[in-house]
Coordinates of C-alpha atoms in Angstrom, one line a residue:
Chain G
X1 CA 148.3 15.9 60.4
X2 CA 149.1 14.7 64.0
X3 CA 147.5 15.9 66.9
X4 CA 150.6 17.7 67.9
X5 CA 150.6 19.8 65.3
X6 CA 147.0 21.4 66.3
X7 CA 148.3 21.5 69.8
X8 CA 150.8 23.3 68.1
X9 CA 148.4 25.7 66.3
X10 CA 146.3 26.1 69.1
X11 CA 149.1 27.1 71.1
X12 CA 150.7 29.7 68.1
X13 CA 147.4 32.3 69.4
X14 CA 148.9 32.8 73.1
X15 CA 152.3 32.9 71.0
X16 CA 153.5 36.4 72.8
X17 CA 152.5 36.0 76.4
X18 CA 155.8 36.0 77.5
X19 CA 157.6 38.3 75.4
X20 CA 160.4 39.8 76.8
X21 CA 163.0 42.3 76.3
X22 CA 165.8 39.9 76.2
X23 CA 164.3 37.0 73.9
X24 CA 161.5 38.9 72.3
X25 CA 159.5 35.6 71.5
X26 CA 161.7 33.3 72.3
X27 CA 160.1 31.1 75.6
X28 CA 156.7 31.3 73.1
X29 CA 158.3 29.4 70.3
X30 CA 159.4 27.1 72.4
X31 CA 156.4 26.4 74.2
X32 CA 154.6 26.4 70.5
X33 CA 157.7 23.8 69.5
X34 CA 156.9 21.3 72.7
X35 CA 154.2 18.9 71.2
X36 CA 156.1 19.2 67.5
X37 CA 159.2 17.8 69.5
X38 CA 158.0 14.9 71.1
X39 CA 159.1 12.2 68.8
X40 CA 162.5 13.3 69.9
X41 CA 162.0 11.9 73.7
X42 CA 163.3 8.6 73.4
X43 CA 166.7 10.3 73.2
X44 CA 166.4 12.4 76.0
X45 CA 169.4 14.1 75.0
X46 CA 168.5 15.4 71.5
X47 CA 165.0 16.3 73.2
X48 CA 166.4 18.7 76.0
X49 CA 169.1 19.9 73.6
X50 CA 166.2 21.1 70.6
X51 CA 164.1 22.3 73.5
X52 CA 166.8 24.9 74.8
X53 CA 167.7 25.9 70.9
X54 CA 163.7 26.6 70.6
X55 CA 163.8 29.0 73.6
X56 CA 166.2 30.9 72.4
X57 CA 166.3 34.7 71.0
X58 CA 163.6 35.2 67.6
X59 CA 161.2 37.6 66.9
X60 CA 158.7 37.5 63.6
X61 CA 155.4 38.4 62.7
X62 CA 152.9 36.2 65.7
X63 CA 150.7 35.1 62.2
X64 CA 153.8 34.1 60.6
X65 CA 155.9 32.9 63.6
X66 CA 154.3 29.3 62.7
X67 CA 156.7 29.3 59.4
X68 CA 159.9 29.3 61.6
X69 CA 158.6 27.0 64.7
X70 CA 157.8 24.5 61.5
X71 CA 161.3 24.8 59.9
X72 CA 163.0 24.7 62.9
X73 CA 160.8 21.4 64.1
X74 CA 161.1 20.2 61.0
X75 CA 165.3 20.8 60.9
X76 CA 165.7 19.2 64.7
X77 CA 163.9 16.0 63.9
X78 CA 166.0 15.4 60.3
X79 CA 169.0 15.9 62.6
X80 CA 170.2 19.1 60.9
X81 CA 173.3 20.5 62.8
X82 CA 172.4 23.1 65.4
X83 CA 174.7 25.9 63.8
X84 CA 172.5 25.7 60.6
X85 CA 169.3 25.0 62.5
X86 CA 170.3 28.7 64.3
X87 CA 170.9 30.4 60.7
X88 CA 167.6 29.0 59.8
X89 CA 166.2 30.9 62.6
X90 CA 168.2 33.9 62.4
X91 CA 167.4 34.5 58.3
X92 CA 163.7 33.7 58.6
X93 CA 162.9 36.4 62.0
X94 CA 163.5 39.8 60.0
X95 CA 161.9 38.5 56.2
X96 CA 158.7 37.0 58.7
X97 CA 158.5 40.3 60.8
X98 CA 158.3 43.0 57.9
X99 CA 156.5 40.7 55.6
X100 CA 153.9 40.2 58.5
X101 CA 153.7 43.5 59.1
X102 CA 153.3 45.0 56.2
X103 CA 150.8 42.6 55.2
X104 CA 148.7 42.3 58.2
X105 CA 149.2 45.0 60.6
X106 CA 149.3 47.7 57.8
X107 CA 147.3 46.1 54.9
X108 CA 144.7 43.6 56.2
X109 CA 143.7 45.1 59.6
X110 CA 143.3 48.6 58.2
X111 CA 141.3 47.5 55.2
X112 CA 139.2 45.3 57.0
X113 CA 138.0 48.0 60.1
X114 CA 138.3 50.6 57.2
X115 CA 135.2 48.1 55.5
X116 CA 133.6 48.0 59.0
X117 CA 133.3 51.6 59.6
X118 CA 131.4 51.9 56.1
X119 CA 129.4 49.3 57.0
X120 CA 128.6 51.1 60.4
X121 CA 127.9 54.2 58.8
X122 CA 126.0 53.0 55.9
X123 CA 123.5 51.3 58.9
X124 CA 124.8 48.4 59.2
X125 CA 124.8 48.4 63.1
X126 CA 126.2 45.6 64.8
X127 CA 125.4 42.8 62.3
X128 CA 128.7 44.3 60.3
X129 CA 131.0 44.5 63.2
X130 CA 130.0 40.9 63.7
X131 CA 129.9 39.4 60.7
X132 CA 133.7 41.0 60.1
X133 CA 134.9 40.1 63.5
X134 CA 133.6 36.0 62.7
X135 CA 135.7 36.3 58.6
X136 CA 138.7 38.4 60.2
X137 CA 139.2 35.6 63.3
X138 CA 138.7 32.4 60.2
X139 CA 141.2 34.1 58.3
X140 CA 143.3 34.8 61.7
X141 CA 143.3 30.8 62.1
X142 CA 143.7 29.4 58.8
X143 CA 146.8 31.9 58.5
X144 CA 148.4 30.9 61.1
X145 CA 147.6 26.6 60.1
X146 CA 149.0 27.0 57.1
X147 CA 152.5 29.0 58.4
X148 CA 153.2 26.2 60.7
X149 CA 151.7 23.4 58.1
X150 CA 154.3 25.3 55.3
X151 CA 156.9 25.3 57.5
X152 CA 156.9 21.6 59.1
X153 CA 156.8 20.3 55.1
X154 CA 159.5 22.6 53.5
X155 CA 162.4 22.2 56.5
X156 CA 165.2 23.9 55.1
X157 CA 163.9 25.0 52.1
X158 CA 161.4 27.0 53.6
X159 CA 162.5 29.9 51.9
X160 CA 161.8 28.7 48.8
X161 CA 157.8 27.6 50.1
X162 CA 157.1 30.7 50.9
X163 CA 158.4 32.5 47.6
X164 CA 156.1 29.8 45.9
X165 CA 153.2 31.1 48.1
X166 CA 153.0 34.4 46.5
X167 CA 152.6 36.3 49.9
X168 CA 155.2 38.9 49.6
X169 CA 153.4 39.9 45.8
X170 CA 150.4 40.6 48.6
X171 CA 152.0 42.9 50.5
X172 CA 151.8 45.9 48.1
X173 CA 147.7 45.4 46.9
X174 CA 147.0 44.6 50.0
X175 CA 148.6 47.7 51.6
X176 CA 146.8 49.8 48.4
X177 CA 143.3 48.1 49.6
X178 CA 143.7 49.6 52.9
X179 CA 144.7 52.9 52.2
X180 CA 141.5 53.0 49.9
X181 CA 139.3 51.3 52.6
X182 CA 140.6 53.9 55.4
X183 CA 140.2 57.3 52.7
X184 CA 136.7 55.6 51.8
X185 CA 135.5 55.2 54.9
X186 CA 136.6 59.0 56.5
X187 CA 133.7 61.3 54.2
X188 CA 130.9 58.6 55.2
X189 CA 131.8 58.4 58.8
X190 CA 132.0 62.0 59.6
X191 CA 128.5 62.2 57.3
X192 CA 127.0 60.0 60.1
X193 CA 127.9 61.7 63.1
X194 CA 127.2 65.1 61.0
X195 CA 123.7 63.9 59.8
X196 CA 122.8 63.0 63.4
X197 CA 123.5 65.8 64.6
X198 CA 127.0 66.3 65.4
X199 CA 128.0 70.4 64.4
X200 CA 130.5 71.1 62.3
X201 CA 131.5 67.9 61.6
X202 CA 132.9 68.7 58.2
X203 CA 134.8 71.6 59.4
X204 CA 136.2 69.4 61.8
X205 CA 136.6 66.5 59.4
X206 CA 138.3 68.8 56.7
X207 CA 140.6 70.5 59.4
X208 CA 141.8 67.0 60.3
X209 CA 142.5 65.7 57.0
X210 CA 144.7 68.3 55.9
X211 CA 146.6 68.3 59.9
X212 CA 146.9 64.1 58.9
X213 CA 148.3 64.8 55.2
X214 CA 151.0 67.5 56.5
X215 CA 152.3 65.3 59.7
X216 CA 152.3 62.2 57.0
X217 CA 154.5 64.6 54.6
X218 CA 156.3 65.4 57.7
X219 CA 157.0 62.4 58.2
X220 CA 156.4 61.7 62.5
X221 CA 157.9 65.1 62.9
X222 CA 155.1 66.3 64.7
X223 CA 153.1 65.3 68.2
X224 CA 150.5 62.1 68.0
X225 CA 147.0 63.8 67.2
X226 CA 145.8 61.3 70.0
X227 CA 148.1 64.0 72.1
X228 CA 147.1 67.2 70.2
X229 CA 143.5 66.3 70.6
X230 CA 143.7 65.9 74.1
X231 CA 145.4 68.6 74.8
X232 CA 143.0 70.7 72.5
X233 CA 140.0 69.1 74.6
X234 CA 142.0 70.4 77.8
X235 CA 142.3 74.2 76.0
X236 CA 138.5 73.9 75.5
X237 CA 137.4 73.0 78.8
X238 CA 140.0 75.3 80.4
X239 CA 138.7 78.2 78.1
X240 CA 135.3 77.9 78.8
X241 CA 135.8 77.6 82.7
X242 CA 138.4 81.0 82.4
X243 CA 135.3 82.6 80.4
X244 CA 132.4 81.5 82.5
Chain K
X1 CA 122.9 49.0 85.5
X2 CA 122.8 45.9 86.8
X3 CA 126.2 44.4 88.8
X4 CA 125.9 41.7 86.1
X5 CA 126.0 43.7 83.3
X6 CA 129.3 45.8 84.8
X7 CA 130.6 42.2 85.7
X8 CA 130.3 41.0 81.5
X9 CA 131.5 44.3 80.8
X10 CA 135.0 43.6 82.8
X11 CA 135.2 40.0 81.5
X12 CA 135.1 42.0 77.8
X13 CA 137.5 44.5 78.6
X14 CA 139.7 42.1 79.9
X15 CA 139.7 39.8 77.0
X16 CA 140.3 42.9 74.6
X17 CA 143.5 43.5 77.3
X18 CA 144.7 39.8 76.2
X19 CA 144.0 40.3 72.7
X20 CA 146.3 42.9 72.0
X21 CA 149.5 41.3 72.8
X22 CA 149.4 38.0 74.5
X23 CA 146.2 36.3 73.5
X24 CA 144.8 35.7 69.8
X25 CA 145.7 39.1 68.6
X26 CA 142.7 39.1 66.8
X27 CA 140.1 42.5 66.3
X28 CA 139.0 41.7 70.1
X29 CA 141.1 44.5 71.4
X30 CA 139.9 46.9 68.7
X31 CA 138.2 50.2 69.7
X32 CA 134.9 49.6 67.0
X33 CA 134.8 45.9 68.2
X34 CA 134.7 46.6 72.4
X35 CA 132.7 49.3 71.6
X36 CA 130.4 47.5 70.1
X37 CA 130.1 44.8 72.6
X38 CA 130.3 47.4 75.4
X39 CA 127.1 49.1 74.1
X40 CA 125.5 46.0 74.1
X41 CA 126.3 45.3 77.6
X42 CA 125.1 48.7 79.4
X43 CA 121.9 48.7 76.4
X44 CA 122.7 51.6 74.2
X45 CA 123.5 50.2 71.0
X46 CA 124.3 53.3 69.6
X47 CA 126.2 55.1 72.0
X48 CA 128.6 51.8 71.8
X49 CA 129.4 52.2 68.2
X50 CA 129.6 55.8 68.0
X51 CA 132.3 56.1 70.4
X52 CA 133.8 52.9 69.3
X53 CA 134.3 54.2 65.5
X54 CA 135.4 57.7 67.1
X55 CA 138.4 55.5 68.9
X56 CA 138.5 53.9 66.0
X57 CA 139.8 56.1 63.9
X58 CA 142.7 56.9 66.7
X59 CA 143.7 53.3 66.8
X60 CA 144.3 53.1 63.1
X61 CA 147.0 55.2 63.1
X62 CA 148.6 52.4 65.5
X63 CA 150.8 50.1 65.1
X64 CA 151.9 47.1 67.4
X65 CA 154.9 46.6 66.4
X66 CA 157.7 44.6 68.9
X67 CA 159.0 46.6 71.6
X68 CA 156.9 49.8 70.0
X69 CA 155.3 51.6 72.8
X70 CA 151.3 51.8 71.9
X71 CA 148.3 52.8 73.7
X72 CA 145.3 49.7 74.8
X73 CA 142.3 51.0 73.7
X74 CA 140.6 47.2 74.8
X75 CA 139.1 48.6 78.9
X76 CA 139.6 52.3 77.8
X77 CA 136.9 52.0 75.0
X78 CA 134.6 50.2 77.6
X79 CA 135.2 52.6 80.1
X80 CA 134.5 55.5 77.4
X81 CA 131.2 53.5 76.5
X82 CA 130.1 53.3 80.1
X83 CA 130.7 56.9 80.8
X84 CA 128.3 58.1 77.8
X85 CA 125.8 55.2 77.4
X86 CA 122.2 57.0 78.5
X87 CA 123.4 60.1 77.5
X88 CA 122.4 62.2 74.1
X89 CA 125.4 61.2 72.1
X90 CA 126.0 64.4 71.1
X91 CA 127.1 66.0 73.8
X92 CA 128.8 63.2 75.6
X93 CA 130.8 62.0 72.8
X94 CA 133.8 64.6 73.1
X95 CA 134.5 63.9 76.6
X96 CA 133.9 60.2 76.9
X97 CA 136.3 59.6 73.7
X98 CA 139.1 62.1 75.1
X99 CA 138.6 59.9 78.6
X100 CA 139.1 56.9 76.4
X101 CA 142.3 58.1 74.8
X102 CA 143.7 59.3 77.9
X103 CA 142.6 55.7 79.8
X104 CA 144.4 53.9 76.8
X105 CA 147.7 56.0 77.0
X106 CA 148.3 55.6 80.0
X107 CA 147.4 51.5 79.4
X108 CA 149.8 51.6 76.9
X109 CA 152.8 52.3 79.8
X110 CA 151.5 49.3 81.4
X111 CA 153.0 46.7 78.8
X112 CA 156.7 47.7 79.1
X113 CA 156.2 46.5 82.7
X114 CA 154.4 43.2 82.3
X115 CA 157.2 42.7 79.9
X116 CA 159.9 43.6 82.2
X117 CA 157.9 41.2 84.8
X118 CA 158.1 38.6 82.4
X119 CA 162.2 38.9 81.7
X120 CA 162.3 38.2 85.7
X121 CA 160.0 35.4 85.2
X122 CA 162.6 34.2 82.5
X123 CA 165.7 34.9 84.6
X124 CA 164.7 32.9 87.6
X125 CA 164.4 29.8 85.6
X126 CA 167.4 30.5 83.1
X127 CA 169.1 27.6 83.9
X128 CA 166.5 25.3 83.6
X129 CA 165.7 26.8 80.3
X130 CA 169.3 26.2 78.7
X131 CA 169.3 22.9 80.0
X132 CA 165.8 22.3 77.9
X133 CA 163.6 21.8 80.2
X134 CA 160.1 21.2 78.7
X135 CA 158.2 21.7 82.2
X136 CA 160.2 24.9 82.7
X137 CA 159.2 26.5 79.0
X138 CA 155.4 25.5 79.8
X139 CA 155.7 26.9 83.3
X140 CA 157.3 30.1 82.5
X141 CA 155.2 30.7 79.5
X142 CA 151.5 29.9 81.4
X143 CA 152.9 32.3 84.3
X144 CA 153.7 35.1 81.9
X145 CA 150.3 34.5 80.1
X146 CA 148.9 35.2 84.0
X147 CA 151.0 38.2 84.5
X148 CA 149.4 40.0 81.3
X149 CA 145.7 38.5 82.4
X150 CA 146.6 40.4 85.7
X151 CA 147.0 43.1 83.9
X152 CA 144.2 43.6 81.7
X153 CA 141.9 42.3 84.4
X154 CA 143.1 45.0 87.0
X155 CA 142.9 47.8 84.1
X156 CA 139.8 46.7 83.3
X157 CA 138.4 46.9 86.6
X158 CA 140.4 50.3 87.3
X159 CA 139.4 52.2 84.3
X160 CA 135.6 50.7 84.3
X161 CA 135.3 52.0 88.3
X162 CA 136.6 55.7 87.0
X163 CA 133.6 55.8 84.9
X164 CA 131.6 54.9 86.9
X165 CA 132.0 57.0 89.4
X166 CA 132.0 60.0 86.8
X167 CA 128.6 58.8 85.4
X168 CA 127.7 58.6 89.1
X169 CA 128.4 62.0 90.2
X170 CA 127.0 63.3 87.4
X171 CA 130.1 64.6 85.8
X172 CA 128.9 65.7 82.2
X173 CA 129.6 68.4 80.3
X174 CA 126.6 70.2 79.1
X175 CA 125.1 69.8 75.8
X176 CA 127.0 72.9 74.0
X177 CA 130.3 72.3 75.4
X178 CA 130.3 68.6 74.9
X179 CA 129.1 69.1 71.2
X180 CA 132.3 71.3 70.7
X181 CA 134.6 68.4 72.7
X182 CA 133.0 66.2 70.3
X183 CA 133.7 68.3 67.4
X184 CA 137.1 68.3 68.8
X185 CA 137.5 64.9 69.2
X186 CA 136.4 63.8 65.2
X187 CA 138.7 66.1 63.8
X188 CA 141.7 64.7 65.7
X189 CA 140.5 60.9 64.6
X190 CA 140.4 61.8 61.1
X191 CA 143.9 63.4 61.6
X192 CA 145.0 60.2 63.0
X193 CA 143.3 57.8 60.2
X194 CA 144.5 60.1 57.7
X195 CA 147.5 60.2 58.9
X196 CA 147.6 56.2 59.3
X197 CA 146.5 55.9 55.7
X198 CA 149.1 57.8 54.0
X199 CA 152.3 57.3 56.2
X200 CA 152.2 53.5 56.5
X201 CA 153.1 53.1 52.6
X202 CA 155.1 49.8 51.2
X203 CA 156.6 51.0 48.0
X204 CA 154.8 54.5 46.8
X205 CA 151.3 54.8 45.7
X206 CA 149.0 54.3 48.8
X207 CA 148.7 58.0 49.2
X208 CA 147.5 58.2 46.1
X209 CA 144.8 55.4 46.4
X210 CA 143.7 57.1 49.7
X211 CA 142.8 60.3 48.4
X212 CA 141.0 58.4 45.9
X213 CA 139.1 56.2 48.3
X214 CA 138.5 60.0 50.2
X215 CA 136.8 61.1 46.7
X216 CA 134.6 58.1 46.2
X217 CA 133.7 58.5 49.9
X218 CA 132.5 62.0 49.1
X219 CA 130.8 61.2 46.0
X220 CA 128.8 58.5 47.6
X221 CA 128.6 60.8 50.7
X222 CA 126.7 63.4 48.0
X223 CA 124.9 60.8 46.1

């Protein structure tokens, strides 16, 4: 393992700082690609030529994104032509997005804060929140080593590498995991702020969960609670000035 | 509070501002984990977590998808934290968490811009770019990475100075009606987590495994 490829890595975590409209993550997976490229400098030609391909249009999942700078690294120094290299790109971005996702945004993250929150509420104070942040970031890093690592040694056939690595079969338990974390975690939270002293917390608590299960039924037909509750808050404050 | 602590407290807020998008996108810019830190920072422990698993509970029903529009919780949470730390809990909980979700809605609006600063960015070096320039790519990438550090740093400051100067002037609600804004406030998280829990299903089957996670909450709730 070269030291461009942890340059590489390194440079996968500011991935999406210049994301844009027109090339989603484009500019970042070429500025992730640079160090991988370098053997390619003697022929300055072949060098410039991957480096504009690598800047072009993609979009995935930022802990997965390392899969497709790999094959795509991988492709331009093997000399594959650029049409196929582009397919390469183009066939990976949607799989890598969803997948990522589905796995990490909806499944890990969840069940992981989910875990936190019980830990919080059991009286776990800020040892948990730590100790979850420190596993979350190790896993965050060896993710996102072993995308780029996967994809710089399977080229082409990356496809293939990452139906070996059994990370789609993840996507459903994990996704389970987190809907269990989040359901366990609602009765014990709103049992510590009602123990210390909160009123009507289970009112409350039991109000919300049934206004959550009909918008999820509904399907996003219905405002943001984030808006209902501030607009309730405003209805509160407004009402009690009007009465006072 | 001292001008250092308010000084660590930006730094924090502004790293949780990088987090979400541009930087690491690791749990920095979560509302449990700058809440956390944020108590720690003003010295009230308690207050810090409390609203940060309130905020919590808002932000899982979020999520940051592409060119999704979201809210930033990262400076919003701190601010939130300032404006209740010292305070009973109880009765500053409420308002401090509805300040937070307003602050972070209205962060939220600020990433469509950075982004639309960043396709300028982009545009201005385009040919460069399609010729493969690798000094161009690292330029334009490091000055979009600045663009977005502008931006949390100058939210951070903004929305840490508005609670400041509420906690300065005093502007608390008093214990009964903050314990009803509170009351307010927890049943729209749960909403929200509930609502995250059960709509964000691969396949069938997670709104089952919710409510059964729910029950076993309860029973060790009772127990």
């Amino acid at each position: 393992v070269s030291i461009g490829f942890w340059r590489a890595a390194a440079r996968l975590m500011v991935l999406q700082a210049s994301w844009t409209y027109e090339r989603l993550q484009g500019i970042g997976i070429g500025f992730v690609s640079l160090p991988l490229l370098s053997p390619l400098r003697p022929d300055a030609g072949r060098y410039r030529a991957a480096v504009a391909r690598s800047v072009e249009y993609f979009n995935a999942h930022p802990y997965l994104a390392g899969i497709a700078v790999g094959a795509g690294v991988r492709a331009e120094l093997d000399g594959v032509p650029e049409a196929r290299i582009r397919r390469l790109k183009t066939a990976l971005a949607g799989p890598l997005g969803a997948m990522g996702d589905q796995l990490f945004w909806i499944g890990v993250v969840p069940a992981v804060l989910g875990a936190l929150l019980v830990g919080i509420a059991r009286g776990g104070g800020v040892a948990v929140v730590a100790v979850g942040l420190a596993v979350y970031l190790a896993v965050r890093l060896a993710v996102t080593a072993w995308a780029l690592r996967t994809g710089l040694a399977a080229g082409l056939e990356v496809a293939s590498a990452l139906k070996a690595s059994g990370l789609a079969g993840q996507v459903r338990r994990v996704g389970y995991q987190a809907g269990f974390a989040v359901g366990l975690a609602l009765p014990v939270l709103v049992a510590w702020y009602g123990e210390a002293g909160l009123r009507f917390a289970w009112a409350a608590a039991g109000t919300g969960t049934l206004a959550g299960v009909v918008a999820g039924l509904l399907r996003r037909r219905l405002p943001s609670a984030r808006r209902v509750t501030l607009l309730t808050l405003l209805a509160v404050i407004v009402g009690r000035w009007a009465l006072a | 509070m001292s001008g250092t602590a308010l000084a660590w407290l930006v730094g924090l807020a502004t790293l949780a501002g990088l987090d979400l998008v541009s930087v690491l996108q690791g749990l920095w810019s979560r509302p449990l984990v700058v809440g956390t830190g944020s108590g720690l920072l003003v010295g009230d422990v308690e207050t810090g977590l409390r609203v940060g698993a309130l905020l919590e509970l808002f932000a899982l029903d979020v999520v940051p998808v592409g060119a999704a529009r979201y809210p930033d919780f990262g400076a919003a949470t701190a601010a939130a934290v300032l404006y209740a730390a010292g305070g009973e809990w109880t009765a500053t909980l409420g308002a401090a968490s509805g300040i937070g979700l307003a602050l972070a809605i209205a962060a939220g609006a600020t990433i469509p811009a950075v982004r639309r600063w960043n396709a300028r960015t982009v545009r201005r070096h385009g040919e460069r770019l399609a010729a493969g320039d690798p000094a161009a790519v690292r330029g334009v990438h490091l000055a979009c990475l600045g663009h977005d550090a502008t931006r949390s740093l100058g939210l951070a400051a903004a929305w840490i100075g508005i609670a400041g100067l509420l906690r300065a002037f005093h502007l608390r609600p008093d214990p009964e009606l903050g314990g009803l804004l509170s009351t307010v406030c927890l049943g729209g998280g749960v909403w929200s987590a509930a609502h995250g829990a059960t709509i964000s299903a691969p396949g069938g089957g997670r709104r089952a495994v919710a409510a059964a996670g729910l029950a076993m909450g309860v029973v060790l709730v009772v127990v």
